[in-house]
Short mmCIF file of N, CA and C and ligand atoms in Angstrom, two decimals:
data_model
loop_
_atom_site.label_atom_id
_atom_site.label_comp_id
_atom_site.label_asym_id
_atom_site.label_seq_id
_atom_site.Cartn_x
_atom_site.Cartn_y
_atom_site.Cartn_z
N MET T 1 -91.38 152.98 229.96
CA MET T 1 -91.23 153.62 228.40
C MET T 1 -92.49 153.56 227.41
N THR T 2 -92.17 154.45 226.51
CA THR T 2 -93.03 155.08 225.79
C THR T 2 -93.42 154.60 224.15
N VAL T 3 -94.34 154.42 223.52
CA VAL T 3 -94.77 153.77 222.20
C VAL T 3 -95.40 154.50 221.43
N GLY T 4 -94.76 154.71 220.25
CA GLY T 4 -95.73 155.68 219.41
C GLY T 4 -95.85 155.45 218.52
N VAL T 5 -97.25 155.22 218.41
CA VAL T 5 -98.41 154.70 217.46
C VAL T 5 -98.77 155.75 216.11
N LEU T 6 -98.77 155.22 215.23
CA LEU T 6 -98.79 155.90 214.06
C LEU T 6 -100.65 156.27 213.59
N ALA T 7 -101.22 157.75 213.74
CA ALA T 7 -102.78 157.85 213.68
C ALA T 7 -103.05 158.36 212.92
N LEU T 8 -103.21 157.80 211.72
CA LEU T 8 -103.34 158.72 210.50
C LEU T 8 -105.03 158.46 210.30
N GLN T 9 -104.86 157.22 210.34
CA GLN T 9 -105.32 155.83 209.63
C GLN T 9 -106.11 154.75 210.24
N GLY T 10 -107.16 153.89 210.38
CA GLY T 10 -106.91 152.71 210.79
C GLY T 10 -107.32 152.27 212.04
N GLY T 11 -106.52 151.25 212.88
CA GLY T 11 -107.04 151.04 214.09
C GLY T 11 -105.86 151.20 215.17
N PHE T 12 -105.64 152.08 214.80
CA PHE T 12 -104.31 153.63 216.13
C PHE T 12 -105.16 153.29 217.69
N ALA T 13 -106.27 153.64 217.47
CA ALA T 13 -107.29 153.39 218.61
C ALA T 13 -107.32 152.27 219.80
N GLU T 14 -107.40 151.53 218.55
CA GLU T 14 -107.10 149.91 219.64
C GLU T 14 -105.78 149.38 220.57
N HIS T 15 -104.66 149.61 219.75
CA HIS T 15 -103.51 149.55 219.76
C HIS T 15 -103.44 151.00 220.98
N VAL T 16 -103.28 151.57 221.09
CA VAL T 16 -103.56 152.99 222.49
C VAL T 16 -104.18 152.32 223.58
N HIS T 17 -105.38 151.59 223.53
CA HIS T 17 -106.44 151.37 224.24
C HIS T 17 -105.24 149.84 225.05
N ALA T 18 -104.80 149.05 224.48
CA ALA T 18 -103.97 148.06 225.06
C ALA T 18 -102.80 148.30 225.74
N LEU T 19 -101.90 149.36 224.94
CA LEU T 19 -100.99 149.89 226.08
C LEU T 19 -101.24 150.34 227.59
N ASN T 20 -102.41 151.36 227.08
CA ASN T 20 -103.08 151.47 228.19
C ASN T 20 -102.90 150.34 229.52
N LYS T 21 -103.89 149.91 229.31
CA LYS T 21 -103.99 148.27 229.85
C LYS T 21 -102.68 147.66 230.11
N LEU T 22 -102.13 147.93 229.37
CA LEU T 22 -100.13 147.75 230.54
C LEU T 22 -99.87 149.01 231.47
N GLY T 23 -100.36 149.80 231.34
CA GLY T 23 -99.75 150.82 231.95
C GLY T 23 -98.38 151.23 231.25
N VAL T 24 -98.68 151.43 229.87
CA VAL T 24 -97.60 151.78 229.12
C VAL T 24 -98.25 153.26 228.39
N SER T 25 -97.35 154.55 228.78
CA SER T 25 -97.47 155.23 227.90
C SER T 25 -97.24 155.36 226.44
N SER T 26 -98.11 156.08 225.63
CA SER T 26 -97.97 155.62 224.73
C SER T 26 -98.32 157.90 223.54
N ILE T 27 -97.64 157.74 222.67
CA ILE T 27 -97.89 158.89 221.78
C ILE T 27 -99.09 158.79 220.65
N GLU T 28 -99.38 159.49 220.17
CA GLU T 28 -100.46 158.81 218.75
C GLU T 28 -99.39 160.53 217.49
N ILE T 29 -99.08 159.35 216.64
CA ILE T 29 -98.38 160.33 215.48
C ILE T 29 -98.88 160.92 214.59
N ARG T 30 -99.22 161.53 214.31
CA ARG T 30 -100.11 162.26 213.45
C ARG T 30 -99.25 163.18 212.32
N ARG T 31 -98.51 163.99 213.36
CA ARG T 31 -97.49 164.94 212.06
C ARG T 31 -96.36 165.24 212.84
N PRO T 32 -95.35 166.09 211.89
CA PRO T 32 -94.03 165.70 212.18
C PRO T 32 -93.62 166.03 213.73
N LYS T 33 -94.39 166.96 213.96
CA LYS T 33 -93.98 167.53 215.75
C LYS T 33 -94.43 166.61 216.63
N ASP T 34 -94.98 165.44 216.23
CA ASP T 34 -95.45 164.46 217.09
C ASP T 34 -93.88 163.65 217.24
N LEU T 35 -93.07 163.76 216.49
CA LEU T 35 -91.75 162.83 216.84
C LEU T 35 -90.78 163.63 217.46
N LYS T 36 -91.12 164.85 218.39
CA LYS T 36 -90.59 165.56 219.21
C LYS T 36 -90.38 165.05 220.77
N SER T 37 -91.02 164.69 220.77
CA SER T 37 -90.85 163.84 221.93
C SER T 37 -90.39 162.33 221.85
N PRO T 38 -89.71 161.51 223.08
CA PRO T 38 -88.57 161.02 222.91
C PRO T 38 -89.54 159.16 222.71
N MET T 39 -89.17 158.77 222.63
CA MET T 39 -90.51 157.13 222.07
C MET T 39 -89.01 156.05 221.76
N ASP T 40 -89.77 155.06 222.53
CA ASP T 40 -88.76 154.37 222.93
C ASP T 40 -89.17 152.97 221.34
N ALA T 41 -90.15 152.67 221.18
CA ALA T 41 -90.44 151.94 220.21
C ALA T 41 -91.94 152.48 219.46
N LEU T 42 -91.84 151.91 217.93
CA LEU T 42 -93.28 152.37 216.88
C LEU T 42 -94.25 151.42 216.81
N ILE T 43 -95.09 151.29 216.82
CA ILE T 43 -96.54 150.66 215.80
C ILE T 43 -97.21 151.19 214.88
N LEU T 44 -97.19 150.25 214.02
CA LEU T 44 -98.00 150.72 212.37
C LEU T 44 -99.36 150.21 212.07
N PRO T 45 -100.82 150.67 212.96
CA PRO T 45 -101.18 149.88 213.21
C PRO T 45 -102.32 149.80 211.79
N GLY T 46 -103.00 148.51 211.92
CA GLY T 46 -103.94 148.14 210.72
C GLY T 46 -104.77 149.28 210.00
N GLY T 47 -105.54 148.88 209.07
CA GLY T 47 -106.19 150.22 207.87
C GLY T 47 -105.67 149.54 206.64
N GLU T 48 -105.34 150.81 205.86
CA GLU T 48 -105.54 150.06 203.88
C GLU T 48 -103.80 150.98 204.55
N SER T 49 -102.93 150.47 203.70
CA SER T 49 -101.99 150.23 202.99
C SER T 49 -101.80 151.63 202.73
N THR T 50 -102.77 151.48 201.17
CA THR T 50 -102.27 152.37 200.45
C THR T 50 -102.43 153.65 201.04
N VAL T 51 -103.67 154.24 201.79
CA VAL T 51 -103.92 155.26 201.73
C VAL T 51 -102.73 155.77 203.44
N MET T 52 -102.56 155.08 204.03
CA MET T 52 -101.36 155.42 204.81
C MET T 52 -100.21 156.01 203.76
N GLY T 53 -100.00 155.01 203.21
CA GLY T 53 -98.65 155.29 202.56
C GLY T 53 -98.91 156.53 202.01
N ARG T 54 -99.89 157.44 201.63
CA ARG T 54 -100.01 158.58 200.25
C ARG T 54 -100.11 159.67 202.38
N LEU T 55 -100.29 158.91 202.88
CA LEU T 55 -100.79 160.22 204.05
C LEU T 55 -99.30 160.62 204.69
N LEU T 56 -98.98 159.57 204.97
CA LEU T 56 -97.67 159.62 205.08
C LEU T 56 -96.53 160.28 204.65
N ARG T 57 -96.87 160.33 203.07
CA ARG T 57 -95.52 161.11 202.24
C ARG T 57 -96.50 162.52 202.57
N GLU T 58 -97.70 162.34 202.30
CA GLU T 58 -98.68 163.92 202.67
C GLU T 58 -97.89 164.77 203.40
N LEU T 59 -97.95 163.86 204.79
CA LEU T 59 -98.38 165.13 206.08
C LEU T 59 -96.18 165.25 206.42
N ASP T 60 -95.54 164.43 205.03
CA ASP T 60 -94.32 164.30 205.89
C ASP T 60 -93.89 163.67 206.80
N LEU T 61 -94.22 162.35 206.78
CA LEU T 61 -94.21 161.88 208.09
C LEU T 61 -93.03 160.55 208.00
N TYR T 62 -93.14 160.32 206.40
CA TYR T 62 -92.74 159.04 205.63
C TYR T 62 -90.76 159.07 206.27
N ARG T 63 -90.21 160.63 205.57
CA ARG T 63 -88.90 160.39 205.75
C ARG T 63 -88.71 160.02 207.37
N PRO T 64 -89.02 160.48 208.39
CA PRO T 64 -88.56 160.83 209.83
C PRO T 64 -89.01 159.46 210.18
N LEU T 65 -90.29 158.85 209.63
CA LEU T 65 -89.99 157.36 210.45
C LEU T 65 -89.44 156.48 209.68
N LEU T 66 -89.07 156.51 208.73
CA LEU T 66 -87.90 155.87 207.55
C LEU T 66 -86.61 156.22 208.62
N ASP T 67 -86.26 157.38 208.82
CA ASP T 67 -85.06 156.90 209.52
C ASP T 67 -84.83 156.56 211.27
N LEU T 68 -85.71 156.66 211.64
CA LEU T 68 -86.04 156.24 213.41
C LEU T 68 -86.40 154.62 212.59
N ILE T 69 -86.56 153.76 211.85
CA ILE T 69 -86.83 152.79 211.88
C ILE T 69 -85.72 151.79 211.54
N ARG T 70 -84.31 152.98 210.48
CA ARG T 70 -83.58 152.61 209.83
C ARG T 70 -81.88 152.60 211.27
N GLN T 71 -82.83 153.19 212.10
CA GLN T 71 -81.89 153.80 213.59
C GLN T 71 -81.93 152.69 214.30
N GLY T 72 -83.03 151.52 214.34
CA GLY T 72 -83.40 150.95 215.16
C GLY T 72 -83.92 150.87 216.28
N MET T 73 -85.17 151.24 215.76
CA MET T 73 -86.46 151.92 216.87
C MET T 73 -87.21 150.58 216.32
N PRO T 74 -87.70 149.95 217.22
CA PRO T 74 -88.27 149.11 217.61
C PRO T 74 -88.93 148.80 216.59
N VAL T 75 -90.31 148.35 215.92
CA VAL T 75 -91.41 148.91 215.30
C VAL T 75 -92.28 147.53 215.08
N TRP T 76 -92.79 147.68 215.53
CA TRP T 76 -94.36 145.80 214.94
C TRP T 76 -95.35 146.99 214.60
N GLY T 77 -95.95 146.19 212.81
CA GLY T 77 -96.04 146.27 211.82
C GLY T 77 -97.91 145.68 211.92
N THR T 78 -98.91 145.48 212.63
CA THR T 78 -99.84 145.18 212.54
C THR T 78 -101.17 144.85 211.13
N CYS T 79 -101.07 143.83 210.26
CA CYS T 79 -101.70 144.03 209.00
C CYS T 79 -101.33 144.89 207.79
N ALA T 80 -101.68 146.24 207.85
CA ALA T 80 -101.08 147.06 207.40
C ALA T 80 -99.81 147.19 207.62
N GLY T 81 -99.86 147.55 208.56
CA GLY T 81 -98.11 148.27 209.46
C GLY T 81 -97.23 147.07 208.62
N MET T 82 -98.12 145.79 208.51
CA MET T 82 -96.61 145.26 208.03
C MET T 82 -96.31 145.23 206.60
N ILE T 83 -97.79 145.26 205.44
CA ILE T 83 -97.80 146.16 204.08
C ILE T 83 -96.37 146.67 204.31
N LEU T 84 -96.66 148.20 205.00
CA LEU T 84 -95.80 149.25 205.19
C LEU T 84 -94.05 149.03 205.26
N LEU T 85 -93.90 148.17 206.19
CA LEU T 85 -92.32 147.40 206.56
C LEU T 85 -92.08 146.21 205.00
N ALA T 86 -92.98 146.28 204.09
CA ALA T 86 -92.20 144.95 203.71
C ALA T 86 -91.56 145.41 202.54
N ASN T 87 -90.21 144.73 202.07
CA ASN T 87 -89.31 144.97 201.26
C ASN T 87 -90.05 145.14 199.40
N GLU T 88 -91.50 144.19 199.64
CA GLU T 88 -91.75 143.86 198.50
C GLU T 88 -93.42 143.74 198.72
N VAL T 89 -93.93 144.40 197.80
CA VAL T 89 -95.70 144.15 198.00
C VAL T 89 -96.05 143.16 196.59
N GLU T 90 -96.34 142.77 196.40
CA GLU T 90 -96.82 140.94 195.44
C GLU T 90 -97.49 141.78 194.07
N GLY T 91 -97.20 141.58 193.08
CA GLY T 91 -98.03 142.62 192.07
C GLY T 91 -98.19 144.19 192.09
N GLU T 92 -97.27 144.86 192.63
CA GLU T 92 -97.54 146.05 192.81
C GLU T 92 -95.81 146.72 193.02
N LYS T 93 -95.68 148.35 192.27
CA LYS T 93 -94.15 148.96 192.13
C LYS T 93 -94.23 149.20 193.62
N ASP T 94 -95.37 149.87 193.87
CA ASP T 94 -95.02 150.64 195.08
C ASP T 94 -94.62 149.95 196.30
N THR T 95 -93.45 150.26 196.83
CA THR T 95 -93.79 149.87 198.01
C THR T 95 -93.91 151.06 199.39
N HIS T 96 -93.47 150.74 200.34
CA HIS T 96 -93.58 151.78 201.74
C HIS T 96 -92.21 152.27 202.40
N PHE T 97 -91.83 151.82 203.41
CA PHE T 97 -90.61 151.70 204.16
C PHE T 97 -89.74 150.65 203.53
N ALA T 98 -90.79 149.49 202.67
CA ALA T 98 -89.40 148.43 202.80
C ALA T 98 -88.04 148.83 203.26
N VAL T 99 -88.23 148.67 204.48
CA VAL T 99 -87.15 148.08 205.40
C VAL T 99 -86.80 146.19 205.94
N MET T 100 -87.67 145.78 205.62
CA MET T 100 -88.28 143.87 205.81
C MET T 100 -87.60 143.37 204.96
N PRO T 101 -87.02 141.92 205.13
CA PRO T 101 -86.88 141.45 203.90
C PRO T 101 -87.77 140.56 203.63
N ILE T 102 -89.35 140.68 203.12
CA ILE T 102 -90.45 139.74 202.81
C ILE T 102 -91.03 140.27 202.30
N SER T 103 -91.57 139.32 201.44
CA SER T 103 -92.65 140.16 199.90
C SER T 103 -94.26 139.06 200.78
N VAL T 104 -95.05 140.34 200.66
CA VAL T 104 -96.08 139.98 200.80
C VAL T 104 -97.18 140.00 199.68
N ARG T 105 -98.27 139.19 200.08
CA ARG T 105 -99.65 139.69 198.95
C ARG T 105 -100.62 140.29 200.22
N ARG T 106 -101.02 141.15 199.66
CA ARG T 106 -102.16 141.54 200.37
C ARG T 106 -103.22 140.74 199.38
N ASN T 107 -104.56 141.53 201.06
CA ASN T 107 -105.88 140.66 200.55
C ASN T 107 -105.89 138.96 200.07
N ALA T 108 -105.21 138.31 200.91
CA ALA T 108 -104.58 136.96 200.51
C ALA T 108 -105.83 135.85 200.96
N PHE T 109 -106.35 136.54 201.71
CA PHE T 109 -107.50 135.50 202.24
C PHE T 109 -108.61 135.77 200.84
N GLY T 110 -108.97 136.26 200.39
CA GLY T 110 -109.59 136.33 199.73
C GLY T 110 -110.80 137.19 200.08
N ARG T 111 -112.14 137.42 199.37
CA ARG T 111 -112.51 138.32 199.33
C ARG T 111 -114.03 137.65 200.15
N GLN T 112 -114.48 136.19 199.83
CA GLN T 112 -115.18 135.49 200.63
C GLN T 112 -115.13 134.95 202.46
N LEU T 113 -113.61 134.98 202.31
CA LEU T 113 -113.17 135.29 203.96
C LEU T 113 -112.13 136.23 204.07
N GLY T 114 -113.25 137.59 203.96
CA GLY T 114 -112.16 138.62 204.23
C GLY T 114 -112.05 138.77 205.53
N SER T 115 -112.81 138.51 206.66
CA SER T 115 -112.45 138.78 207.75
C SER T 115 -112.64 137.03 208.49
N PHE T 116 -111.89 136.05 209.33
CA PHE T 116 -112.56 135.27 210.79
C PHE T 116 -111.56 135.36 211.48
N SER T 117 -112.07 134.73 212.44
CA SER T 117 -111.11 134.52 213.60
C SER T 117 -110.46 133.33 214.14
N CYS T 118 -109.66 132.94 215.01
CA CYS T 118 -109.57 131.29 215.11
C CYS T 118 -108.26 131.59 216.25
N SER T 119 -107.53 129.75 216.30
CA SER T 119 -106.77 130.28 217.22
C SER T 119 -105.64 129.89 216.43
N GLY T 120 -103.93 129.81 216.70
CA GLY T 120 -102.90 129.57 216.15
C GLY T 120 -101.80 129.82 217.39
N LEU T 121 -100.79 128.67 217.02
CA LEU T 121 -99.70 129.05 217.51
C LEU T 121 -98.76 129.96 217.55
N PHE T 122 -98.30 129.94 218.29
CA PHE T 122 -97.38 131.47 218.10
C PHE T 122 -96.04 131.15 218.45
N THR T 123 -95.05 131.28 218.13
CA THR T 123 -93.58 130.65 219.01
C THR T 123 -93.13 131.70 219.76
N GLY T 124 -93.26 131.22 220.78
CA GLY T 124 -92.93 132.21 222.16
C GLY T 124 -93.66 132.12 222.78
N ILE T 125 -95.22 132.11 222.98
CA ILE T 125 -96.00 132.45 223.18
C ILE T 125 -96.99 131.30 223.79
N GLY T 126 -97.67 130.57 222.97
CA GLY T 126 -98.50 129.61 223.08
C GLY T 126 -99.52 130.03 221.74
N ASP T 127 -100.87 129.13 222.09
CA ASP T 127 -101.82 129.74 221.53
C ASP T 127 -102.58 130.64 221.43
N LEU T 128 -102.62 131.64 219.96
CA LEU T 128 -103.24 132.82 220.66
C LEU T 128 -104.69 132.84 219.72
N PRO T 129 -105.75 133.93 219.87
CA PRO T 129 -106.47 134.09 219.37
C PRO T 129 -106.09 135.19 218.26
N MET T 130 -106.71 134.88 217.44
CA MET T 130 -106.13 134.95 215.90
C MET T 130 -107.46 136.13 214.92
N THR T 131 -107.14 137.38 214.95
CA THR T 131 -108.41 137.91 214.13
C THR T 131 -108.02 138.29 212.93
N PHE T 132 -108.27 137.87 211.59
CA PHE T 132 -107.51 138.72 210.04
C PHE T 132 -109.12 139.50 209.69
N ILE T 133 -108.74 140.97 209.06
CA ILE T 133 -109.55 141.37 208.63
C ILE T 133 -108.59 141.71 207.32
N ARG T 134 -109.01 141.14 205.68
CA ARG T 134 -108.68 141.30 204.73
C ARG T 134 -106.84 141.47 204.73
N ALA T 135 -106.52 140.47 205.44
CA ALA T 135 -105.15 140.51 205.46
C ALA T 135 -104.52 139.59 204.93
N PRO T 136 -103.38 140.30 204.63
CA PRO T 136 -102.24 139.96 203.82
C PRO T 136 -101.22 138.47 204.27
N ILE T 137 -101.11 138.08 203.97
CA ILE T 137 -99.78 137.06 203.79
C ILE T 137 -98.06 137.38 203.80
N ILE T 138 -97.45 136.19 204.10
CA ILE T 138 -96.14 136.89 204.12
C ILE T 138 -95.57 135.98 202.70
N GLN T 139 -95.07 135.98 201.83
CA GLN T 139 -94.59 135.26 201.03
C GLN T 139 -93.56 134.87 201.06
N LYS T 140 -92.56 135.55 200.64
CA LYS T 140 -91.16 134.77 200.80
C LYS T 140 -90.44 136.16 201.74
N VAL T 141 -89.67 135.47 202.38
CA VAL T 141 -88.76 135.58 203.56
C VAL T 141 -87.12 135.82 203.23
N ASN T 142 -86.32 136.66 203.79
CA ASN T 142 -85.26 135.98 203.43
C ASN T 142 -85.02 135.30 205.22
N LYS T 143 -83.23 134.59 204.71
CA LYS T 143 -83.06 133.24 205.78
C LYS T 143 -83.03 134.05 207.29
N ASN T 144 -82.65 135.37 207.46
CA ASN T 144 -82.66 136.31 208.55
C ASN T 144 -84.45 135.91 209.36
N VAL T 145 -85.00 135.97 208.82
CA VAL T 145 -86.21 136.14 209.03
C VAL T 145 -87.09 135.09 210.19
N GLN T 146 -86.88 135.14 210.89
CA GLN T 146 -87.70 134.79 211.99
C GLN T 146 -89.35 134.21 211.98
N ILE T 147 -90.07 133.29 211.26
CA ILE T 147 -91.39 133.11 210.99
C ILE T 147 -91.65 132.54 212.40
N LEU T 148 -92.63 133.24 212.95
CA LEU T 148 -93.23 133.42 214.47
C LEU T 148 -94.78 132.68 214.23
N ALA T 149 -95.16 132.40 213.30
CA ALA T 149 -97.00 132.26 213.66
C ALA T 149 -97.43 131.72 211.85
N THR T 150 -98.17 130.33 211.97
CA THR T 150 -98.68 130.33 210.59
C THR T 150 -99.99 129.95 210.27
N HIS T 151 -101.04 129.99 209.55
CA HIS T 151 -102.47 129.84 209.40
C HIS T 151 -102.44 128.73 207.52
N ASP T 152 -102.69 127.86 208.06
CA ASP T 152 -103.34 126.92 206.98
C ASP T 152 -101.58 127.34 206.29
N ASN T 153 -101.04 127.05 206.46
CA ASN T 153 -99.65 127.16 206.17
C ASN T 153 -99.04 128.24 205.46
N PHE T 154 -100.42 129.59 205.81
CA PHE T 154 -99.64 130.35 205.28
C PHE T 154 -98.99 131.71 206.45
N ARG T 155 -97.69 131.96 206.24
CA ARG T 155 -96.91 132.54 207.37
C ARG T 155 -97.61 134.14 207.85
N VAL T 156 -97.91 133.95 208.63
CA VAL T 156 -98.63 135.23 209.21
C VAL T 156 -98.44 136.54 210.22
N ALA T 157 -96.82 135.66 210.86
CA ALA T 157 -95.72 136.37 211.59
C ALA T 157 -94.65 136.38 211.76
N ALA T 158 -93.37 137.05 211.70
CA ALA T 158 -93.05 137.28 211.68
C ALA T 158 -91.23 138.24 212.40
N ARG T 159 -90.21 138.31 212.52
CA ARG T 159 -89.71 139.04 213.35
C ARG T 159 -88.17 138.75 212.29
N TYR T 160 -87.66 140.09 212.28
CA TYR T 160 -86.41 140.53 211.82
C TYR T 160 -85.84 141.54 212.53
N ASP T 161 -84.53 140.90 212.95
CA ASP T 161 -83.97 142.22 213.92
C ASP T 161 -85.29 142.72 214.63
N THR T 162 -84.87 144.06 214.35
CA THR T 162 -85.58 144.91 215.11
C THR T 162 -87.33 145.49 215.39
N MET T 163 -87.40 144.51 213.96
CA MET T 163 -89.24 144.32 213.78
C MET T 163 -89.94 143.53 213.93
N LEU T 164 -90.68 142.96 213.96
CA LEU T 164 -92.32 142.49 214.60
C LEU T 164 -93.44 142.79 213.44
N VAL T 165 -93.40 141.79 212.67
CA VAL T 165 -94.87 142.05 211.93
C VAL T 165 -95.59 140.10 212.08
N THR T 166 -96.84 140.83 212.11
CA THR T 166 -98.60 139.94 212.06
C THR T 166 -99.92 140.70 211.22
N ALA T 167 -99.95 139.60 210.34
CA ALA T 167 -101.08 139.79 209.56
C ALA T 167 -102.49 139.96 210.55
N PHE T 168 -102.43 139.37 211.30
CA PHE T 168 -103.55 139.32 212.26
C PHE T 168 -103.55 140.35 213.53
N HIS T 169 -104.85 141.13 213.92
CA HIS T 169 -104.86 141.98 214.60
C HIS T 169 -104.70 141.63 216.73
N PRO T 170 -104.26 141.18 217.22
CA PRO T 170 -104.24 141.37 218.80
C PRO T 170 -104.66 142.11 219.63
N GLU T 171 -104.90 143.44 218.77
CA GLU T 171 -105.23 144.56 219.56
C GLU T 171 -107.21 144.27 219.83
N LEU T 172 -107.34 143.79 218.87
CA LEU T 172 -108.77 143.55 218.46
C LEU T 172 -108.82 142.48 219.90
N THR T 173 -108.27 142.04 219.87
CA THR T 173 -108.72 140.98 221.44
C THR T 173 -108.43 140.96 222.76
N ASN T 174 -109.01 140.56 224.01
CA ASN T 174 -107.85 140.97 224.69
C ASN T 174 -106.36 140.38 225.11
N ASP T 175 -106.51 139.88 224.36
CA ASP T 175 -104.79 138.95 224.28
C ASP T 175 -103.37 139.63 224.57
N THR T 176 -103.40 140.30 225.48
CA THR T 176 -101.93 141.21 225.10
C THR T 176 -100.61 140.79 225.09
N ARG T 177 -100.67 139.21 224.90
CA ARG T 177 -99.34 138.53 225.03
C ARG T 177 -98.46 139.13 223.94
N VAL T 178 -99.11 139.16 222.88
CA VAL T 178 -98.01 139.48 221.21
C VAL T 178 -97.31 141.03 221.78
N LEU T 179 -98.70 141.83 222.36
CA LEU T 179 -97.83 143.25 222.72
C LEU T 179 -96.82 143.50 223.82
N GLN T 180 -96.78 142.48 224.76
CA GLN T 180 -95.74 142.04 225.72
C GLN T 180 -94.50 141.12 225.31
N TYR T 181 -94.53 140.77 224.44
CA TYR T 181 -93.56 140.00 223.33
C TYR T 181 -92.91 141.14 222.54
N PHE T 182 -94.02 142.10 222.16
CA PHE T 182 -93.17 143.09 221.72
C PHE T 182 -92.19 143.99 222.43
N LEU T 183 -92.68 145.00 223.63
CA LEU T 183 -92.26 145.02 224.45
C LEU T 183 -90.93 144.87 224.89
N GLY T 184 -90.98 143.16 224.90
CA GLY T 184 -89.82 142.76 225.55
C GLY T 184 -88.52 142.84 224.81
N MET T 185 -89.10 142.54 223.09
CA MET T 185 -87.95 142.94 222.29
C MET T 185 -87.57 144.73 222.21
N ALA T 186 -88.33 145.31 222.82
CA ALA T 186 -87.78 146.40 222.65
C ALA T 186 -87.19 146.90 223.97
N ASN T 187 -87.51 146.59 224.78
CA ASN T 187 -86.80 146.24 226.09
C ASN T 187 -85.18 145.68 226.66
N ALA T 188 -85.74 144.60 225.33
CA ALA T 188 -83.29 143.93 225.34
C ALA T 188 -83.09 144.74 224.61
N LEU T 189 -82.90 145.72 223.84
CA LEU T 189 -82.42 146.34 222.70
C LEU T 189 -81.45 147.50 223.70
N1 LIG J 1 -106.12 144.94 203.53
C1 LIG J 1 -105.05 146.44 203.35
C2 LIG J 1 -104.20 146.99 203.13
O1 LIG J 1 -103.77 145.92 201.69
C3 LIG J 1 -105.06 145.48 205.51
C4 LIG J 1 -106.09 145.19 206.06
C5 LIG J 1 -105.90 145.60 207.73
O2 LIG J 1 -104.85 146.01 208.03
N2 LIG J 1 -106.82 144.91 208.65
O3 LIG J 1 -104.11 147.91 203.48
#
């Protein structure tokens, strides 16, 4: 199995490292020609969603990646990656791929509590370390979206069809179980 990791900006290296640890090959996606190599799944990392959204368009990656996701390529968005996938970003008129029926609120934990770690229950996995960095939360969801984790009653992980989103960053911990969960989702297709 080969996983493409969007590598324009933000925390892509940590995802590549976690994939390496599991012996899964990866491709860093920076330009359209990187999409020529076959891949089985896609990771959209954390970073700054507005910057990634702009770079995706400037580098002509927006349309080909959107097509791949629409065709059913399994995709996992962490933090900013989740914002890229959401159908609606609260208070903003711009969306990005807009393929997942969730609405998200950016920087939802406020500036004071911008970054923190805790542990929380993830459906199908159990207790997990969760690292949040200026994280978004999931506000509204359509009935087909399965919520997989909450923190303080905020929804912080969800699954819909071939898409997985986490507001926190499993790739910043040594725990690879969410990555394994995602690879399991991708393998099952
Ligand atoms: N606050 C960032 C955004 O809105 C997301 C932060 C992250 O990816 N760690 O894009």
